[in-house]
């Protein structure tokens, strides 16, 4: 009982501070030191564009007022899961980064499995989950060496090094939001049945990484499941399907069912992982249900448009053309046209057909902090005083 209470308190601490400092509308007195994030473009805060500088407007238009390496108009989910002191710096960004409250290893177009080819040939980032984990290991080695050198010289200057103390790794929250690209990149060539065969391998790599981090001291893990890609405007516009495959909300039933199968595999695997590392908090977060609700009932959450893109081209139900992604200029039907952003992204769920808007990301995290989307369930309000602000 004492151990369980201790784990519950640790979990409360990380969730409560995230709520307090990251999401407008909540406050609490709990504290938490750092986050280390692993993921793809859904949580990339600039890693990919630090490695391959090329991002253009209108990305970043809402919150940052300029492109800052995020594939949205403003903030991504991990920004709202942040600590309030500073946004999580990308590991690959050499100038201006501050790692005292953690680091972000996520990269756009990343997969869990290693890519079989170059970025140019496949469109897949070289920074797979295994590479991101190796980056984390190297980061930890450098932090440990830095502190050892300071101890030898009796000098402690964490504020100047922009690195955390070495004891932070056991106290940190480790977040995972990755796997979507493993699912979607093979859809065109393999179909749903072919993709389904690879899903257990994807899940096994995620659980292996959790255990590897555990061996390095990690004890709190926050694993977000996959979003309902059958509702994403990009797939609705470019994937061949029959109208009979659309549900009452205009989403592709077959693709959403396949994602649900993956999420069930992930949930079961994490249940086993909790048995293997019993003194750790391994938390499955059902972001799928939250985002599905946003697509199905956007107006219930202060938005207007579900499966219609803010930054796209073509109008119609989806405002998306596969030949023209957000911010791109191309020649279509003899005319030079540009995929431009809408004037009110705060009314949209989908930013560019692939990613959520700042507004949708914020609603998603607010729902997560309600405590209704955790497995196993956690009585957050029994341990932390979280009060909504009007």
PDB file of N, CA and C in Angstrom, residues 95-168:
ATOM      1  N   UNK A  95      21.334  26.326 -31.351  1.00  0.00           N
ATOM      2  CA  UNK A  95      21.366  27.728 -30.924  1.00  0.00           C
ATOM      3  C   UNK A  95      20.070  28.086 -30.191  1.00  0.00           C
ATOM      4  N   UNK A  96      20.201  28.607 -29.003  1.00  0.00           N
ATOM      5  CA  UNK A  96      19.056  29.093 -28.247  1.00  0.00           C
ATOM      6  C   UNK A  96      18.329  28.053 -27.418  1.00  0.00           C
ATOM      7  N   UNK A  97      18.834  26.841 -27.359  1.00  0.00           N
ATOM      8  CA  UNK A  97      18.142  25.793 -26.607  1.00  0.00           C
ATOM      9  C   UNK A  97      18.467  25.841 -25.126  1.00  0.00           C
ATOM     10  N   UNK A  98      17.497  25.434 -24.326  1.00  0.00           N
ATOM     11  CA  UNK A  98      17.647  25.378 -22.875  1.00  0.00           C
ATOM     12  C   UNK A  98      17.084  24.038 -22.420  1.00  0.00           C
ATOM     13  N   UNK A  99      17.952  23.182 -21.916  1.00  0.00           N
ATOM     14  CA  UNK A  99      17.551  21.816 -21.576  1.00  0.00           C
ATOM     15  C   UNK A  99      17.380  21.593 -20.078  1.00  0.00           C
ATOM     16  N   UNK A 100      17.290  22.667 -19.318  1.00  0.00           N
ATOM     17  CA  UNK A 100      17.194  22.498 -17.871  1.00  0.00           C
ATOM     18  C   UNK A 100      15.877  21.873 -17.443  1.00  0.00           C
ATOM     19  N   UNK A 101      14.843  21.948 -18.285  1.00  0.00           N
ATOM     20  CA  UNK A 101      13.574  21.300 -17.937  1.00  0.00           C
ATOM     21  C   UNK A 101      13.248  20.173 -18.917  1.00  0.00           C
ATOM     22  N   UNK A 102      14.309  19.585 -19.519  1.00  0.00           N
ATOM     23  CA  UNK A 102      14.120  18.436 -20.395  1.00  0.00           C
ATOM     24  C   UNK A 102      14.521  18.711 -21.822  1.00  0.00           C
ATOM     25  N   UNK A 103      14.188  17.779 -22.705  1.00  0.00           N
ATOM     26  CA  UNK A 103      14.549  17.896 -24.114  1.00  0.00           C
ATOM     27  C   UNK A 103      13.531  17.163 -24.968  1.00  0.00           C
ATOM     28  N   UNK A 104      13.408  17.634 -26.202  1.00  0.00           N
ATOM     29  CA  UNK A 104      12.453  17.037 -27.134  1.00  0.00           C
ATOM     30  C   UNK A 104      13.210  16.349 -28.269  1.00  0.00           C
ATOM     31  N   UNK A 105      13.021  15.042 -28.401  1.00  0.00           N
ATOM     32  CA  UNK A 105      13.700  14.266 -29.429  1.00  0.00           C
ATOM     33  C   UNK A 105      12.798  13.988 -30.632  1.00  0.00           C
ATOM     34  N   UNK A 106      11.583  14.497 -30.608  1.00  0.00           N
ATOM     35  CA  UNK A 106      10.624  14.263 -31.689  1.00  0.00           C
ATOM     36  C   UNK A 106      11.092  14.930 -32.975  1.00  0.00           C
ATOM     37  N   UNK A 107      10.725  14.316 -34.091  1.00  0.00           N
ATOM     38  CA  UNK A 107      11.066  14.859 -35.396  1.00  0.00           C
ATOM     39  C   UNK A 107       9.950  14.566 -36.384  1.00  0.00           C
ATOM     40  N   UNK A 108       9.643  15.543 -37.206  1.00  0.00           N
ATOM     41  CA  UNK A 108       8.636  15.355 -38.239  1.00  0.00           C
ATOM     42  C   UNK A 108       8.948  14.130 -39.100  1.00  0.00           C
ATOM     43  N   UNK A 109       7.899  13.394 -39.493  1.00  0.00           N
ATOM     44  CA  UNK A 109       7.993  12.238 -40.391  1.00  0.00           C
ATOM     45  C   UNK A 109       8.745  11.064 -39.779  1.00  0.00           C
ATOM     46  N   UNK A 110       8.908  11.071 -38.457  1.00  0.00           N
ATOM     47  CA  UNK A 110       9.597   9.959 -37.802  1.00  0.00           C
ATOM     48  C   UNK A 110       8.684   8.750 -37.647  1.00  0.00           C
ATOM     49  N   UNK A 111       9.301   7.590 -37.638  1.00  0.00           N
ATOM     50  CA  UNK A 111       8.603   6.327 -37.430  1.00  0.00           C
ATOM     51  C   UNK A 111       9.170   5.621 -36.213  1.00  0.00           C
ATOM     52  N   UNK A 112       8.439   4.633 -35.734  1.00  0.00           N
ATOM     53  CA  UNK A 112       8.964   3.786 -34.668  1.00  0.00           C
ATOM     54  C   UNK A 112      10.037   2.871 -35.231  1.00  0.00           C
ATOM     55  N   UNK A 113       9.728   2.217 -36.346  1.00  0.00           N
ATOM     56  CA  UNK A 113      10.694   1.322 -36.991  1.00  0.00           C
ATOM     57  C   UNK A 113      11.735   2.118 -37.772  1.00  0.00           C
ATOM     58  N   UNK A 114      12.887   1.512 -37.964  1.00  0.00           N
ATOM     59  CA  UNK A 114      13.937   2.151 -38.743  1.00  0.00           C
ATOM     60  C   UNK A 114      13.504   2.284 -40.198  1.00  0.00           C
ATOM     61  N   UNK A 115      13.748   3.437 -40.835  1.00  0.00           N
ATOM     62  CA  UNK A 115      13.371   3.601 -42.240  1.00  0.00           C
ATOM     63  C   UNK A 115      14.259   2.775 -43.157  1.00  0.00           C
ATOM     64  N   UNK A 116      13.674   2.286 -44.248  1.00  0.00           N
ATOM     65  CA  UNK A 116      14.427   1.506 -45.235  1.00  0.00           C
ATOM     66  C   UNK A 116      14.677   2.374 -46.459  1.00  0.00           C
ATOM     67  N   UNK A 117      15.524   3.365 -46.300  1.00  0.00           N
ATOM     68  CA  UNK A 117      15.811   4.275 -47.389  1.00  0.00           C
ATOM     69  C   UNK A 117      16.042   5.673 -46.866  1.00  0.00           C
ATOM     70  N   UNK A 118      16.446   6.567 -47.759  1.00  0.00           N
ATOM     71  CA  UNK A 118      16.761   7.932 -47.373  1.00  0.00           C
ATOM     72  C   UNK A 118      15.501   8.773 -47.278  1.00  0.00           C
ATOM     73  N   UNK A 119      15.645   9.941 -46.657  1.00  0.00           N
ATOM     74  CA  UNK A 119      14.538  10.888 -46.550  1.00  0.00           C
ATOM     75  C   UNK A 119      14.038  11.288 -47.935  1.00  0.00           C
ATOM     76  N   UNK A 120      14.954  11.496 -48.877  1.00  0.00           N
ATOM     77  CA  UNK A 120      14.575  11.911 -50.227  1.00  0.00           C
ATOM     78  C   UNK A 120      13.775  10.822 -50.933  1.00  0.00           C
ATOM     79  N   UNK A 121      14.175   9.565 -50.744  1.00  0.00           N
ATOM     80  CA  UNK A 121      13.522   8.464 -51.439  1.00  0.00           C
ATOM     81  C   UNK A 121      12.184   8.074 -50.818  1.00  0.00           C
ATOM     82  N   UNK A 122      12.106   8.136 -49.509  1.00  0.00           N
ATOM     83  CA  UNK A 122      10.935   7.600 -48.816  1.00  0.00           C
ATOM     84  C   UNK A 122      10.033   8.659 -48.199  1.00  0.00           C
ATOM     85  N   UNK A 123      10.573   9.864 -47.932  1.00  0.00           N
ATOM     86  CA  UNK A 123       9.820  10.877 -47.209  1.00  0.00           C
ATOM     87  C   UNK A 123       9.782  10.636 -45.720  1.00  0.00           C
ATOM     88  N   UNK A 124      10.517   9.631 -45.256  1.00  0.00           N
ATOM     89  CA  UNK A 124      10.542   9.275 -43.835  1.00  0.00           C
ATOM     90  C   UNK A 124      11.784   9.852 -43.182  1.00  0.00           C
ATOM     91  N   UNK A 125      11.616  10.449 -42.023  1.00  0.00           N
ATOM     92  CA  UNK A 125      12.728  11.039 -41.289  1.00  0.00           C
ATOM     93  C   UNK A 125      13.736   9.968 -40.879  1.00  0.00           C
ATOM     94  N   UNK A 126      15.021  10.301 -40.897  1.00  0.00           N
ATOM     95  CA  UNK A 126      16.024   9.347 -40.404  1.00  0.00           C
ATOM     96  C   UNK A 126      15.992   9.175 -38.891  1.00  0.00           C
ATOM     97  N   UNK A 127      15.247  10.047 -38.193  1.00  0.00           N
ATOM     98  CA  UNK A 127      15.262  10.036 -36.730  1.00  0.00           C
ATOM     99  C   UNK A 127      14.139   9.150 -36.186  1.00  0.00           C
ATOM    100  N   UNK A 128      14.292   7.848 -36.372  1.00  0.00           N
ATOM    101  CA  UNK A 128      13.316   6.886 -35.854  1.00  0.00           C
ATOM    102  C   UNK A 128      13.392   6.837 -34.334  1.00  0.00           C
ATOM    103  N   UNK A 129      12.490   6.076 -33.729  1.00  0.00           N
ATOM    104  CA  UNK A 129      12.460   6.005 -32.267  1.00  0.00           C
ATOM    105  C   UNK A 129      13.783   5.489 -31.712  1.00  0.00           C
ATOM    106  N   UNK A 130      14.399   4.520 -32.390  1.00  0.00           N
ATOM    107  CA  UNK A 130      15.684   4.000 -31.911  1.00  0.00           C
ATOM    108  C   UNK A 130      16.753   5.085 -31.926  1.00  0.00           C
ATOM    109  N   UNK A 131      16.748   5.927 -32.955  1.00  0.00           N
ATOM    110  CA  UNK A 131      17.708   7.028 -33.015  1.00  0.00           C
ATOM    111  C   UNK A 131      17.403   8.049 -31.928  1.00  0.00           C
ATOM    112  N   UNK A 132      16.133   8.347 -31.725  1.00  0.00           N
ATOM    113  CA  UNK A 132      15.758   9.294 -30.675  1.00  0.00           C
ATOM    114  C   UNK A 132      16.201   8.783 -29.306  1.00  0.00           C
ATOM    115  N   UNK A 133      16.056   7.484 -29.086  1.00  0.00           N
ATOM    116  CA  UNK A 133      16.508   6.921 -27.809  1.00  0.00           C
ATOM    117  C   UNK A 133      18.025   7.027 -27.675  1.00  0.00           C
ATOM    118  N   UNK A 134      18.754   6.783 -28.756  1.00  0.00           N
ATOM    119  CA  UNK A 134      20.209   6.924 -28.704  1.00  0.00           C
ATOM    120  C   UNK A 134      20.606   8.363 -28.423  1.00  0.00           C
ATOM    121  N   UNK A 135      19.858   9.302 -28.970  1.00  0.00           N
ATOM    122  CA  UNK A 135      20.119  10.712 -28.675  1.00  0.00           C
ATOM    123  C   UNK A 135      19.900  10.994 -27.191  1.00  0.00           C
ATOM    124  N   UNK A 136      18.838  10.410 -26.646  1.00  0.00           N
ATOM    125  CA  UNK A 136      18.580  10.589 -25.219  1.00  0.00           C
ATOM    126  C   UNK A 136      19.718  10.008 -24.379  1.00  0.00           C
ATOM    127  N   UNK A 137      20.184   8.819 -24.737  1.00  0.00           N
ATOM    128  CA  UNK A 137      21.290   8.203 -24.000  1.00  0.00           C
ATOM    129  C   UNK A 137      22.525   9.102 -24.033  1.00  0.00           C
ATOM    130  N   UNK A 138      22.814   9.657 -25.213  1.00  0.00           N
ATOM    131  CA  UNK A 138      23.967  10.533 -25.328  1.00  0.00           C
ATOM    132  C   UNK A 138      23.770  11.809 -24.508  1.00  0.00           C
ATOM    133  N   UNK A 139      22.564  12.327 -24.521  1.00  0.00           N
ATOM    134  CA  UNK A 139      22.245  13.510 -23.716  1.00  0.00           C
ATOM    135  C   UNK A 139      22.506  13.224 -22.240  1.00  0.00           C
ATOM    136  N   UNK A 140      22.055  12.071 -21.777  1.00  0.00           N
ATOM    137  CA  UNK A 140      22.246  11.711 -20.369  1.00  0.00           C
ATOM    138  C   UNK A 140      23.728  11.557 -20.035  1.00  0.00           C
ATOM    139  N   UNK A 141      24.494  10.958 -20.939  1.00  0.00           N
ATOM    140  CA  UNK A 141      25.932  10.821 -20.723  1.00  0.00           C
ATOM    141  C   UNK A 141      26.586  12.186 -20.579  1.00  0.00           C
ATOM    142  N   UNK A 142      26.211  13.118 -21.452  1.00  0.00           N
ATOM    143  CA  UNK A 142      26.803  14.453 -21.400  1.00  0.00           C
ATOM    144  C   UNK A 142      26.431  15.179 -20.113  1.00  0.00           C
ATOM    145  N   UNK A 143      25.191  15.014 -19.656  1.00  0.00           N
ATOM    146  CA  UNK A 143      24.768  15.640 -18.398  1.00  0.00           C
ATOM    147  C   UNK A 143      25.550  15.058 -17.231  1.00  0.00           C
ATOM    148  N   UNK A 144      25.687  13.734 -17.216  1.00  0.00           N
ATOM    149  CA  UNK A 144      26.430  13.086 -16.135  1.00  0.00           C
ATOM    150  C   UNK A 144      27.890  13.530 -16.126  1.00  0.00           C
ATOM    151  N   UNK A 145      28.501  13.592 -17.302  1.00  0.00           N
ATOM    152  CA  UNK A 145      29.909  14.013 -17.381  1.00  0.00           C
ATOM    153  C   UNK A 145      30.081  15.457 -16.956  1.00  0.00           C
ATOM    154  N   UNK A 146      29.134  16.295 -17.349  1.00  0.00           N
ATOM    155  CA  UNK A 146      29.201  17.710 -16.980  1.00  0.00           C
ATOM    156  C   UNK A 146      29.187  17.871 -15.462  1.00  0.00           C
ATOM    157  N   UNK A 147      28.305  17.118 -14.802  1.00  0.00           N
ATOM    158  CA  UNK A 147      28.206  17.245 -13.348  1.00  0.00           C
ATOM    159  C   UNK A 147      29.438  16.675 -12.661  1.00  0.00           C
ATOM    160  N   UNK A 148      29.981  15.588 -13.219  1.00  0.00           N
ATOM    161  CA  UNK A 148      31.195  15.018 -12.631  1.00  0.00           C
ATOM    162  C   UNK A 148      32.348  16.003 -12.707  1.00  0.00           C
ATOM    163  N   UNK A 149      32.461  16.701 -13.841  1.00  0.00           N
ATOM    164  CA  UNK A 149      33.522  17.696 -13.992  1.00  0.00           C
ATOM    165  C   UNK A 149      33.334  18.840 -12.995  1.00  0.00           C
ATOM    166  N   UNK A 150      32.088  19.242 -12.800  1.00  0.00           N
ATOM    167  CA  UNK A 150      31.821  20.324 -11.857  1.00  0.00           C
ATOM    168  C   UNK A 150      32.136  19.892 -10.432  1.00  0.00           C
ATOM    169  N   UNK A 151      31.832  18.625 -10.106  1.00  0.00           N
ATOM    170  CA  UNK A 151      32.136  18.121  -8.764  1.00  0.00           C
ATOM    171  C   UNK A 151      33.635  18.087  -8.518  1.00  0.00           C
ATOM    172  N   UNK A 152      34.373  17.701  -9.569  1.00  0.00           N
ATOM    173  CA  UNK A 152      35.829  17.638  -9.428  1.00  0.00           C
ATOM    174  C   UNK A 152      36.433  19.018  -9.199  1.00  0.00           C
ATOM    175  N   UNK A 153      35.812  20.014  -9.812  1.00  0.00           N
ATOM    176  CA  UNK A 153      36.336  21.378  -9.688  1.00  0.00           C
ATOM    177  C   UNK A 153      35.553  22.210  -8.665  1.00  0.00           C
ATOM    178  N   UNK A 154      34.634  21.532  -7.957  1.00  0.00           N
ATOM    179  CA  UNK A 154      33.830  22.202  -6.931  1.00  0.00           C
ATOM    180  C   UNK A 154      33.105  23.413  -7.496  1.00  0.00           C
ATOM    181  N   UNK A 155      32.564  23.226  -8.709  1.00  0.00           N
ATOM    182  CA  UNK A 155      31.845  24.310  -9.370  1.00  0.00           C
ATOM    183  C   UNK A 155      30.506  23.796  -9.848  1.00  0.00           C
ATOM    184  N   UNK A 156      29.422  24.509  -9.518  1.00  0.00           N
ATOM    185  CA  UNK A 156      28.078  24.077  -9.876  1.00  0.00           C
ATOM    186  C   UNK A 156      27.366  25.231 -10.583  1.00  0.00           C
ATOM    187  N   UNK A 157      27.270  25.128 -11.890  1.00  0.00           N
ATOM    188  CA  UNK A 157      26.709  26.222 -12.685  1.00  0.00           C
ATOM    189  C   UNK A 157      25.666  25.718 -13.669  1.00  0.00           C
ATOM    190  N   UNK A 158      24.636  25.068 -13.156  1.00  0.00           N
ATOM    191  CA  UNK A 158      23.594  24.551 -14.049  1.00  0.00           C
ATOM    192  C   UNK A 158      22.919  25.675 -14.834  1.00  0.00           C
ATOM    193  N   UNK A 159      22.793  26.829 -14.220  1.00  0.00           N
ATOM    194  CA  UNK A 159      22.143  27.925 -14.918  1.00  0.00           C
ATOM    195  C   UNK A 159      22.932  28.387 -16.129  1.00  0.00           C
ATOM    196  N   UNK A 160      24.251  28.243 -16.077  1.00  0.00           N
ATOM    197  CA  UNK A 160      25.082  28.673 -17.192  1.00  0.00           C
ATOM    198  C   UNK A 160      25.191  27.607 -18.274  1.00  0.00           C
ATOM    199  N   UNK A 161      25.147  26.341 -17.904  1.00  0.00           N
ATOM    200  CA  UNK A 161      25.310  25.267 -18.886  1.00  0.00           C
ATOM    201  C   UNK A 161      24.036  24.999 -19.673  1.00  0.00           C
ATOM    202  N   UNK A 162      22.888  25.424 -19.154  1.00  0.00           N
ATOM    203  CA  UNK A 162      21.583  25.141 -19.758  1.00  0.00           C
ATOM    204  C   UNK A 162      21.281  23.647 -19.788  1.00  0.00           C
ATOM    205  N   UNK A 163      21.950  22.894 -18.897  1.00  0.00           N
ATOM    206  CA  UNK A 163      21.696  21.467 -18.762  1.00  0.00           C
ATOM    207  C   UNK A 163      21.079  21.191 -17.394  1.00  0.00           C
ATOM    208  N   UNK A 164      20.298  20.117 -17.271  1.00  0.00           N
ATOM    209  CA  UNK A 164      19.700  19.799 -15.972  1.00  0.00           C
ATOM    210  C   UNK A 164      20.699  19.093 -15.073  1.00  0.00           C
ATOM    211  N   UNK A 165      20.419  18.994 -13.775  1.00  0.00           N
ATOM    212  CA  UNK A 165      21.245  18.170 -12.885  1.00  0.00           C
ATOM    213  C   UNK A 165      21.048  16.700 -13.220  1.00  0.00           C
ATOM    214  N   UNK A 166      22.031  15.861 -12.948  1.00  0.00           N
ATOM    215  CA  UNK A 166      21.962  14.459 -13.365  1.00  0.00           C
ATOM    216  C   UNK A 166      20.898  13.671 -12.617  1.00  0.00           C
ATOM    217  N   UNK A 167      20.444  14.170 -11.470  1.00  0.00           N
ATOM    218  CA  UNK A 167      19.405  13.436 -10.736  1.00  0.00           C
ATOM    219  C   UNK A 167      18.007  13.676 -11.291  1.00  0.00           C
ATOM    220  N   UNK A 168      17.902  14.449 -12.367  1.00  0.00           N
ATOM    221  CA  UNK A 168      16.589  14.779 -12.913  1.00  0.00           C
ATOM    222  C   UNK A 168      15.951  13.605 -13.647  1.00  0.00           C
TER     223      UNK A 168
END
